CSV table of C-alpha atoms in Angstrom, one decimal:
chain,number,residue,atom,x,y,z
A,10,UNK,CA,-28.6,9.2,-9.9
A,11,UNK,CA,-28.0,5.2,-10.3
A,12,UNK,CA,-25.5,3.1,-8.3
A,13,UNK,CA,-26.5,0.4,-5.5
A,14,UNK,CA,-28.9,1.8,-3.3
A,15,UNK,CA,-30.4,1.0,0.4
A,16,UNK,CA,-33.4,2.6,1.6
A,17,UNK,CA,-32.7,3.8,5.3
A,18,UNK,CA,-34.3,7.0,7.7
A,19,UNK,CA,-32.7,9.9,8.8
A,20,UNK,CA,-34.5,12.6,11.9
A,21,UNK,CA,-36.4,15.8,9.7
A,22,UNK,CA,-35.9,17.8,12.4
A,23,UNK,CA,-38.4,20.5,10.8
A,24,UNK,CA,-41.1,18.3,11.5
A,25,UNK,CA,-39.7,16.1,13.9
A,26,UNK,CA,-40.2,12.6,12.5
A,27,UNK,CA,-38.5,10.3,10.6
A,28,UNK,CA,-38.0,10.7,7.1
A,29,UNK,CA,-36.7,8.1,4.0
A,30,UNK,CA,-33.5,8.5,3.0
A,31,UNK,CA,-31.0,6.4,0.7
A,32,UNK,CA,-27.1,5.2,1.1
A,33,UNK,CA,-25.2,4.8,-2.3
A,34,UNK,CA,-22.0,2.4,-1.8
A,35,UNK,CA,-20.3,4.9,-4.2
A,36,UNK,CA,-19.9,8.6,-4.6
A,37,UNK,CA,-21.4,9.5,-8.0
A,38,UNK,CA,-20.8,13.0,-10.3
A,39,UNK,CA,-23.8,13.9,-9.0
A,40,UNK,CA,-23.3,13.7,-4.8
A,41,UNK,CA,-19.9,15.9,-6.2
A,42,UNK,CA,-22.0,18.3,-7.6
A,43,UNK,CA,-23.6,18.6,-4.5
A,44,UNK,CA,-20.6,19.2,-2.3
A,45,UNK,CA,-19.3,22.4,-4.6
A,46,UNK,CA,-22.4,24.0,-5.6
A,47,UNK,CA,-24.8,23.5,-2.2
A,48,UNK,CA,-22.1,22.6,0.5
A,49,UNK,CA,-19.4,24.6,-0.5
A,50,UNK,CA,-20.7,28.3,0.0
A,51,UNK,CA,-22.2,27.5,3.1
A,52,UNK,CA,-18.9,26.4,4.8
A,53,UNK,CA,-17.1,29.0,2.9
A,54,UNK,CA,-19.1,31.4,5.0
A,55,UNK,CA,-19.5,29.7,8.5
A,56,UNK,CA,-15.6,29.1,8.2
A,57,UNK,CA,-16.5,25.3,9.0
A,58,UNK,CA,-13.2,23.1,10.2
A,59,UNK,CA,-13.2,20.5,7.6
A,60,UNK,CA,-14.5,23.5,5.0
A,61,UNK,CA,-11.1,22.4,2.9
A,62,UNK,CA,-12.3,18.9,2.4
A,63,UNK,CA,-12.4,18.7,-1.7
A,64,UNK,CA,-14.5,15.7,-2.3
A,65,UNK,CA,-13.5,15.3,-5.9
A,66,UNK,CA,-9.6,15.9,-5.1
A,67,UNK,CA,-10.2,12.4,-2.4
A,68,UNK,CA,-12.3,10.6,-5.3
A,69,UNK,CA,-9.2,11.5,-7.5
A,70,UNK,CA,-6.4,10.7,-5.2
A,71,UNK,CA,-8.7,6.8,-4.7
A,72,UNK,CA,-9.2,5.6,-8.2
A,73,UNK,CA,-7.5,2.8,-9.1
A,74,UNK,CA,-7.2,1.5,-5.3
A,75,UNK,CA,-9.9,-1.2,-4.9
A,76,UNK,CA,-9.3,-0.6,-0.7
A,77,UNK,CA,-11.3,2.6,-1.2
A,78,UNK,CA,-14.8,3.0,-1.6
A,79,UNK,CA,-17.3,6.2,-1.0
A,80,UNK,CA,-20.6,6.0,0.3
A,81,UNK,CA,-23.3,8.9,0.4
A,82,UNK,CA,-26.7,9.5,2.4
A,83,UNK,CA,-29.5,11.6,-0.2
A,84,UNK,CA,-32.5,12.6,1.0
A,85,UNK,CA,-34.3,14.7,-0.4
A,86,UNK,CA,-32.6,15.0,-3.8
A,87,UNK,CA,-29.4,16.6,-1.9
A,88,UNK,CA,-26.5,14.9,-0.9
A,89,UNK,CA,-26.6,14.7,3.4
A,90,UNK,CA,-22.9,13.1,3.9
A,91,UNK,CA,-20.6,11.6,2.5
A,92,UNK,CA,-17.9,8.8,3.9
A,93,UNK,CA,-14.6,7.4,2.0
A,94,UNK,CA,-13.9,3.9,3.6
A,95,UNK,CA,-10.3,2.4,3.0
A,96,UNK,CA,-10.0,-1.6,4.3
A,97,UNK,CA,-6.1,-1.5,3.7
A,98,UNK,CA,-5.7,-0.5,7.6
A,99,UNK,CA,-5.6,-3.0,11.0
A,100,UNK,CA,-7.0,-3.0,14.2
A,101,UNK,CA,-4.7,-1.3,17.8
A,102,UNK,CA,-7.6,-3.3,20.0
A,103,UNK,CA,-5.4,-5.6,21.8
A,104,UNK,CA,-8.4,-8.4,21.3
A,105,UNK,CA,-8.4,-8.0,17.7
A,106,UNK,CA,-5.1,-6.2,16.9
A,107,UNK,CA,-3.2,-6.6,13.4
A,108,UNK,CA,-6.8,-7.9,12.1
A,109,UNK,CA,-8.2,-6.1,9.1
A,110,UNK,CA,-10.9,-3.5,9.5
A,111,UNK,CA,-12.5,-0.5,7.6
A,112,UNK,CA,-11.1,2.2,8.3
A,113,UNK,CA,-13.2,5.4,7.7
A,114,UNK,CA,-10.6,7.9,6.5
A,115,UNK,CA,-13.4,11.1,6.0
A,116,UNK,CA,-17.0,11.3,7.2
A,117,UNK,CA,-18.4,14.6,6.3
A,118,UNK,CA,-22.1,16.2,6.6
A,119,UNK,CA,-23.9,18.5,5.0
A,120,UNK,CA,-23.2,21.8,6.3
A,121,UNK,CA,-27.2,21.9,7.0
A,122,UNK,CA,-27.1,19.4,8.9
A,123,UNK,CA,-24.4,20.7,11.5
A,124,UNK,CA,-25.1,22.5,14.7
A,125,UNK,CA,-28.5,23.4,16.6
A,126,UNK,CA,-30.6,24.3,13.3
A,127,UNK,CA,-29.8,21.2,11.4
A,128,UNK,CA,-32.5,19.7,9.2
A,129,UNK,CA,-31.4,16.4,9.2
A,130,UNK,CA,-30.2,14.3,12.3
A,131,UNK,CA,-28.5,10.9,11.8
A,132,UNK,CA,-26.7,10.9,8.9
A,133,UNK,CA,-23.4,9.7,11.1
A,134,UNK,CA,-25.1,7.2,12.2
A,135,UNK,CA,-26.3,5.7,9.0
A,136,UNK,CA,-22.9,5.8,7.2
A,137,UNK,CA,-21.4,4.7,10.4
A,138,UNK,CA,-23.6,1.5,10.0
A,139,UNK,CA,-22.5,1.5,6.6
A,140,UNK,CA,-18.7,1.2,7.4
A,141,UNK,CA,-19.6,-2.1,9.9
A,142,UNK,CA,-21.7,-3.5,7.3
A,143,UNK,CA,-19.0,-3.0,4.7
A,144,UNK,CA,-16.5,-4.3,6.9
A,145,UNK,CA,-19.2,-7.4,7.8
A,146,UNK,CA,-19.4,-8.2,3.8
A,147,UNK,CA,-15.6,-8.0,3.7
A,148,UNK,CA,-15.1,-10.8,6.6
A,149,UNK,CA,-13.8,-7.9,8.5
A,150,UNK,CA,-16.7,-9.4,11.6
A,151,UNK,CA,-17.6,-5.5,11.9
A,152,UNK,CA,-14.3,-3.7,13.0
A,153,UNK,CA,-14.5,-0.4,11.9
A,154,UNK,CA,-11.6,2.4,13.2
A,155,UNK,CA,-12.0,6.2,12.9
A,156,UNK,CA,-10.3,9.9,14.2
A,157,UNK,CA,-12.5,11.7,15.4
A,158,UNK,CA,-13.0,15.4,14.9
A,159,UNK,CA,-13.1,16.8,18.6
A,160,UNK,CA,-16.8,18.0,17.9
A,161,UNK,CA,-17.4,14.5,17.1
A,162,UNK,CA,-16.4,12.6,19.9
A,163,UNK,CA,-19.4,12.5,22.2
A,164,UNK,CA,-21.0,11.0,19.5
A,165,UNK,CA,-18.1,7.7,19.0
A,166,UNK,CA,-18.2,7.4,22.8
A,167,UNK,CA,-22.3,6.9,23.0
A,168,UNK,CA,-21.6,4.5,20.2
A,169,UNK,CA,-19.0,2.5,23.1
A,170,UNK,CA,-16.5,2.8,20.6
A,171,UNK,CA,-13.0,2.1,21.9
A,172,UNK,CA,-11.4,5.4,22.7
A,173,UNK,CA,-7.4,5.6,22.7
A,174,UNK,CA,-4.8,8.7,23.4
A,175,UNK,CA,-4.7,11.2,20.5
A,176,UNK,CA,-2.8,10.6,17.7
A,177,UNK,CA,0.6,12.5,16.9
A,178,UNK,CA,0.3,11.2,13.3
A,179,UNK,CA,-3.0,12.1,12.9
A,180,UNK,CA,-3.2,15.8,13.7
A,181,UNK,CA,-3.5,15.0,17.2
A,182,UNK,CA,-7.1,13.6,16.5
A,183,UNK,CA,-8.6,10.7,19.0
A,184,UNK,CA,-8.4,7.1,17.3
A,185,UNK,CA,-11.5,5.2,18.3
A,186,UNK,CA,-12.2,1.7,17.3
A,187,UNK,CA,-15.2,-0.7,17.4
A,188,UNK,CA,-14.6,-3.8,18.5
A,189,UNK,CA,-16.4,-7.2,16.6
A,190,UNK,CA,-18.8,-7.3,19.4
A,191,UNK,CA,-19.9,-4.3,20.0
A,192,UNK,CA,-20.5,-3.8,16.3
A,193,UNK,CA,-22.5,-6.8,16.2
A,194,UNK,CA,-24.4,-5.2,19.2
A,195,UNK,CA,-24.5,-2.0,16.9
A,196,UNK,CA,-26.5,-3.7,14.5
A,197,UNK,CA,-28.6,-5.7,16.6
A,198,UNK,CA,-32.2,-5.6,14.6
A,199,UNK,CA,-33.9,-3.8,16.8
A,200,UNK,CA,-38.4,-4.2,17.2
A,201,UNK,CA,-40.0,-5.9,14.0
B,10,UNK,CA,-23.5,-3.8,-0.3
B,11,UNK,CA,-26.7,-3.8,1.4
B,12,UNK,CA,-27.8,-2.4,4.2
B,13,UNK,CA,-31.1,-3.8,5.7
B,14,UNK,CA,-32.0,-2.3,9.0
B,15,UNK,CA,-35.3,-1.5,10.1
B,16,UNK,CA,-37.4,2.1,10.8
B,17,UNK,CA,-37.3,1.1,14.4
B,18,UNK,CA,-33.5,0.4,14.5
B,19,UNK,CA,-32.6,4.1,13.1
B,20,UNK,CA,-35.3,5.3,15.0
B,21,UNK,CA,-33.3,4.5,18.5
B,22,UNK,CA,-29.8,4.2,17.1
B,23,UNK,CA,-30.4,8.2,15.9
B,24,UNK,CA,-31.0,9.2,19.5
B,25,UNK,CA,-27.6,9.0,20.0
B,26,UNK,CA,-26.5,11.5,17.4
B,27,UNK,CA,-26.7,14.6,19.4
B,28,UNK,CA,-23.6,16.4,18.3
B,29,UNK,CA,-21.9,17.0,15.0
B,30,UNK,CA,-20.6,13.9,13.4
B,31,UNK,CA,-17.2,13.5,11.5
B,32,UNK,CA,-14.1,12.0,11.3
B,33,UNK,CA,-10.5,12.2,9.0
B,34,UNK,CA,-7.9,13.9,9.2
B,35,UNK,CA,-7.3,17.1,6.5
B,36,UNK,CA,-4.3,15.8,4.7
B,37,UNK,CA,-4.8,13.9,1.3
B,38,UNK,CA,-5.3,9.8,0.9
B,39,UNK,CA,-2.2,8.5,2.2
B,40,UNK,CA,-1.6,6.2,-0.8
B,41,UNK,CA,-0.8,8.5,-3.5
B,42,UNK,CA,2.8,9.7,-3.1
B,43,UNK,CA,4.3,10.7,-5.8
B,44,UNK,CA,8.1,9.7,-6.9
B,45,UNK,CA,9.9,12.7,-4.7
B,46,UNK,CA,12.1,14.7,-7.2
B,47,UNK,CA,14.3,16.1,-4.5
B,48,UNK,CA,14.8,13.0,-3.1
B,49,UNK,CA,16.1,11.5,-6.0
B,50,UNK,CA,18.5,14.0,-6.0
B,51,UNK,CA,19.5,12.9,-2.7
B,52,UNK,CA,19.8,9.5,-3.6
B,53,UNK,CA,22.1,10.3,-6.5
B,54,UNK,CA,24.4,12.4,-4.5
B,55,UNK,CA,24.6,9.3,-1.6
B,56,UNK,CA,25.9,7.2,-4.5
B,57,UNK,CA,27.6,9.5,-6.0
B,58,UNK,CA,30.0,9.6,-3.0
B,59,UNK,CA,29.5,5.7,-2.3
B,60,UNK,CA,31.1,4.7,-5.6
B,61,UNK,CA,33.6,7.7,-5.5
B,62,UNK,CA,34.6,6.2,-2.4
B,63,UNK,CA,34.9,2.7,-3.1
B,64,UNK,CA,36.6,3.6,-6.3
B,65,UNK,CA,39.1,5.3,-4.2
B,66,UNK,CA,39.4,2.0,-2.5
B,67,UNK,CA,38.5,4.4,1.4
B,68,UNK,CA,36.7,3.3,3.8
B,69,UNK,CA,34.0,5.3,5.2
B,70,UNK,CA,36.2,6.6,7.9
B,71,UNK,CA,38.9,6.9,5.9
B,72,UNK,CA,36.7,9.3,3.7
B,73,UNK,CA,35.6,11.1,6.7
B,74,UNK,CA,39.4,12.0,7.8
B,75,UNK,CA,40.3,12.9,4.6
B,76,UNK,CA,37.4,14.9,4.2
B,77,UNK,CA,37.3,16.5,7.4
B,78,UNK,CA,33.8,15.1,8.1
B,79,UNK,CA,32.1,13.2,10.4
B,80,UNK,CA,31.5,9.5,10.0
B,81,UNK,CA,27.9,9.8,10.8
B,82,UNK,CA,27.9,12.4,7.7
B,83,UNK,CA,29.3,9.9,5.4
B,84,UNK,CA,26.9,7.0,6.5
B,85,UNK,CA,23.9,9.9,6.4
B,86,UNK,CA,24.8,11.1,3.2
B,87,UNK,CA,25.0,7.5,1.8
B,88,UNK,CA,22.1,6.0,3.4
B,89,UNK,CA,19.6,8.5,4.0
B,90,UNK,CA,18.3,10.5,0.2
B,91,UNK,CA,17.0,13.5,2.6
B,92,UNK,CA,20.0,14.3,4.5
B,93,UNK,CA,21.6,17.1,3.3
B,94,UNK,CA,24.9,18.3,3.9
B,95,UNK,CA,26.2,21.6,4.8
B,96,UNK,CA,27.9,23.4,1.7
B,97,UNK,CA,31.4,23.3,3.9
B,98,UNK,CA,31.4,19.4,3.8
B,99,UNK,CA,30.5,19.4,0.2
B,100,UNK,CA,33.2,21.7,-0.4
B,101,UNK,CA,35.5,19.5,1.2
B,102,UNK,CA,34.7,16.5,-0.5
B,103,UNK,CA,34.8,18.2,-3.6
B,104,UNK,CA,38.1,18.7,-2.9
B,105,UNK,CA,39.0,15.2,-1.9
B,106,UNK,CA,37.5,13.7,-5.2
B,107,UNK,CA,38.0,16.8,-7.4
B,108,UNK,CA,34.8,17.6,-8.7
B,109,UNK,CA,33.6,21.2,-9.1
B,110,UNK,CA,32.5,22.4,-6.3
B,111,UNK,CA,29.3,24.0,-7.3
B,112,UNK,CA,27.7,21.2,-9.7
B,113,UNK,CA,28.2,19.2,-6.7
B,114,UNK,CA,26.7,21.6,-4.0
B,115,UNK,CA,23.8,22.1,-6.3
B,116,UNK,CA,23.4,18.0,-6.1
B,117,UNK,CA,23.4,18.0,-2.6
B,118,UNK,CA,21.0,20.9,-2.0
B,119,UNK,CA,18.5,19.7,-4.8
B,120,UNK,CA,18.6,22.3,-6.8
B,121,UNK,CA,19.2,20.0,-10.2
B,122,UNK,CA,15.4,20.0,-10.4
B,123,UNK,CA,15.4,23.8,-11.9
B,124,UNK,CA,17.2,21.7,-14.2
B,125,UNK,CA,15.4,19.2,-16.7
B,126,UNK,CA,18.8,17.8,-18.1
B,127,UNK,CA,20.9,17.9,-15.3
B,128,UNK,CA,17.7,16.0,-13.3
B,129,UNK,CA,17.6,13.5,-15.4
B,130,UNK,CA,20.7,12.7,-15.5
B,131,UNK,CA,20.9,12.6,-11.6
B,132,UNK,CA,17.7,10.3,-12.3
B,133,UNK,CA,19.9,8.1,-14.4
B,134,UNK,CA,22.4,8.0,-12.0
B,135,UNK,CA,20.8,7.1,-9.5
B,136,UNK,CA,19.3,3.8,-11.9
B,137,UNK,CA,21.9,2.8,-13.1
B,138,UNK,CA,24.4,2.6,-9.8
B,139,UNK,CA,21.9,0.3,-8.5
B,140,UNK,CA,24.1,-2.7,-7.4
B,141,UNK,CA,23.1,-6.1,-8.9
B,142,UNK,CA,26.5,-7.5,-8.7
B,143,UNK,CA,27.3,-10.2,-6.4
B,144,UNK,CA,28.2,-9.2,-2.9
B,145,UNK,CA,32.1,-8.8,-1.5
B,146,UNK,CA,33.4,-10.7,1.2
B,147,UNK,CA,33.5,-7.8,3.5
B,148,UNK,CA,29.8,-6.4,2.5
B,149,UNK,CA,29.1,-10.5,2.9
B,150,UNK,CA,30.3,-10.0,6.8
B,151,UNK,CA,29.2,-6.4,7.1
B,152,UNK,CA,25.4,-7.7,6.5
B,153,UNK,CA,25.7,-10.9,8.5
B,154,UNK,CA,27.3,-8.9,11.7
B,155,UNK,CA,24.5,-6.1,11.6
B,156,UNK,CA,21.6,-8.8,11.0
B,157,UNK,CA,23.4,-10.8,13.6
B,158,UNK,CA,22.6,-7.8,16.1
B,159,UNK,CA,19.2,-7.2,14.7
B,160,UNK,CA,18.7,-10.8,15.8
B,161,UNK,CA,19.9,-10.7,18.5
B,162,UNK,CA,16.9,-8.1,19.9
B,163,UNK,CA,14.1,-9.6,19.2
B,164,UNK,CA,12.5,-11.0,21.8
């Protein structure tokens, strides 16, 4: 695989230690591959909620708008997640609303890394601390907005992400945002 | 991009991931609409009656008494391409500006799209009755009134 790549961990839950991982800031043939071949018979079979998600339809539907931009988490040789960022939204904050932010329109995992078996724990997190950085690099100061999948939302809250009333236009889904500060807390370099 | 954060810093922010993480909604990108085929249909048949009427020298009331149709039809069916009329008012209006009845129904229900020729034509239409002329007095004092209101709210 090529593309710009940043060496970051992920939880092996088999052996219950961290483990290195990589985040592409695009979503090659290869992660693609990935999705129909590996991911897409094991959420044809669990009957998974976002099991329609056709990565290479949303690749399709993004060329040609520079807004977009995919990201992917491998470990391993396989692809763990995948995220498609678009930076053409604004913020509903009142503190920061109309400002620009990245807005992550799909965040998916690995369907083997869902649930109590999972082998891998924190790829959220690492593309989520992709989308501030990306909005960081943009001058966006680390806004980043979301909807959250209701299985999902435990996770935005521990992250003190903004939380706002579902969302008729977005299949009823909760909107959360993350505000400049509590980004820049998110990233806070933490020991040495 | 880059991302530069340490062992330690995924190593604590991970904790936190103790559920199922995703987000996005199930529809496509919402960026890549396509030109809607019916709707141009719609659009034809609004100016279709728009010039129809004008070159009758009525009014939008006056069409809608002659025509046995609301007002709020004629302003619908001239300013919004996805109304659609019920066949009894397109009946009636065929009869007001003699036009067959059917090609016109088939207009207003969208149903030229079965129809390469006739589509494009409707296409055309719809193009070429794009007003570039100059506005009229009354259009002039139509649009100052209604942005006069609009002004009027804000704030």
């Amino acid at each position: 695989m090529s593309g710009n790549t940043s060496p970051i961990w992920l939880f092996d839950c088999r052996i219950g230690a961290l483990a290195p991982a990589e985040l592409y800031d695009e979503i090659l043939p290869d992660h693609l591959a990935d999705t129909e071949l590996l991911w897409k018979p094991i959420k044809d079979r669990r009957r998974q909620q976002h099991r329609h998600w056709d990565w290479r339809a949303k690749l399709a539907d993004a060329a040609g708008y520079l807004f977009y931009q995919g990201f992917a988490v491998v470990a391993e040789g396989k692809t763990q997640g995948l995220m498609m960022v678009d930076r053409s939204k604004t913020a509903r904050i009142p503190v920061q609303q109309g400002k620009d932010l990245v807005y992550i329109a799909f965040l998916e995992t690995a369907p083997w890394n869902l649930g109590q078996q999972r082998l891998y724990r924190g790829v959220g997190t690492a593309l989520l601390a992709a989308a501030i950085q990306c909005s960081l690099d943009d001058g966006f100061r680390g806004r980043i907005g979301l909807h959250s999948l209701p299985q999902s939302e435990d996770f935005y809250r521990k992250c003190s992400m903004t939380e706002f009333d579902r969302d008729p236009d977005y299949e009823d889904l909760i909107y959360f945002e993350m505000s400049e500060s509590r980004a820049a807390e998110f990233m806070r370099e933490i020991g040495s | 991009m880059k991302l530069n954060l340490n062992k330690q810093w995924f190593e604590q922010r991970i904790r936190a991931e103790t559920c199922d993480v995703a987000a996005g909604v199930s529809s496509p990108l919402p960026t890549t609409s396509q030109p809607d085929l019916q709707e141009i249909e719609g659009l034809a048949f609004g100016r279709l009656i728009e010039l129809l009427r004008r070159a009758q020298r009525l009014s939008v009331s006056a069409l809608a008494a002659k025509a046995n149709v609301s007002v709020e039809e004629i302003v619908c069916i001239e300013g919004d391409a996805k109304f659609t009329l019920d066949p009894q008012s397109v009946q009636r209006l065929a009869d007001v500006f003699q036009l067959p009845p059917r090609a016109l129904e088939a207009l207003s229900s969208r149903a030229f799209a079965h129809s390469p020729r006739l589509h494009q034509a409707a296409v055309s239409f719809a193009a070429d009755s794009a007003k570039i002329s100059e506005l009229t007095a009354e259009e002039q004092a139509a649009l100052a009134g209604f942005v006069k209101v609009l002004s009027s709210q804000d704030g």
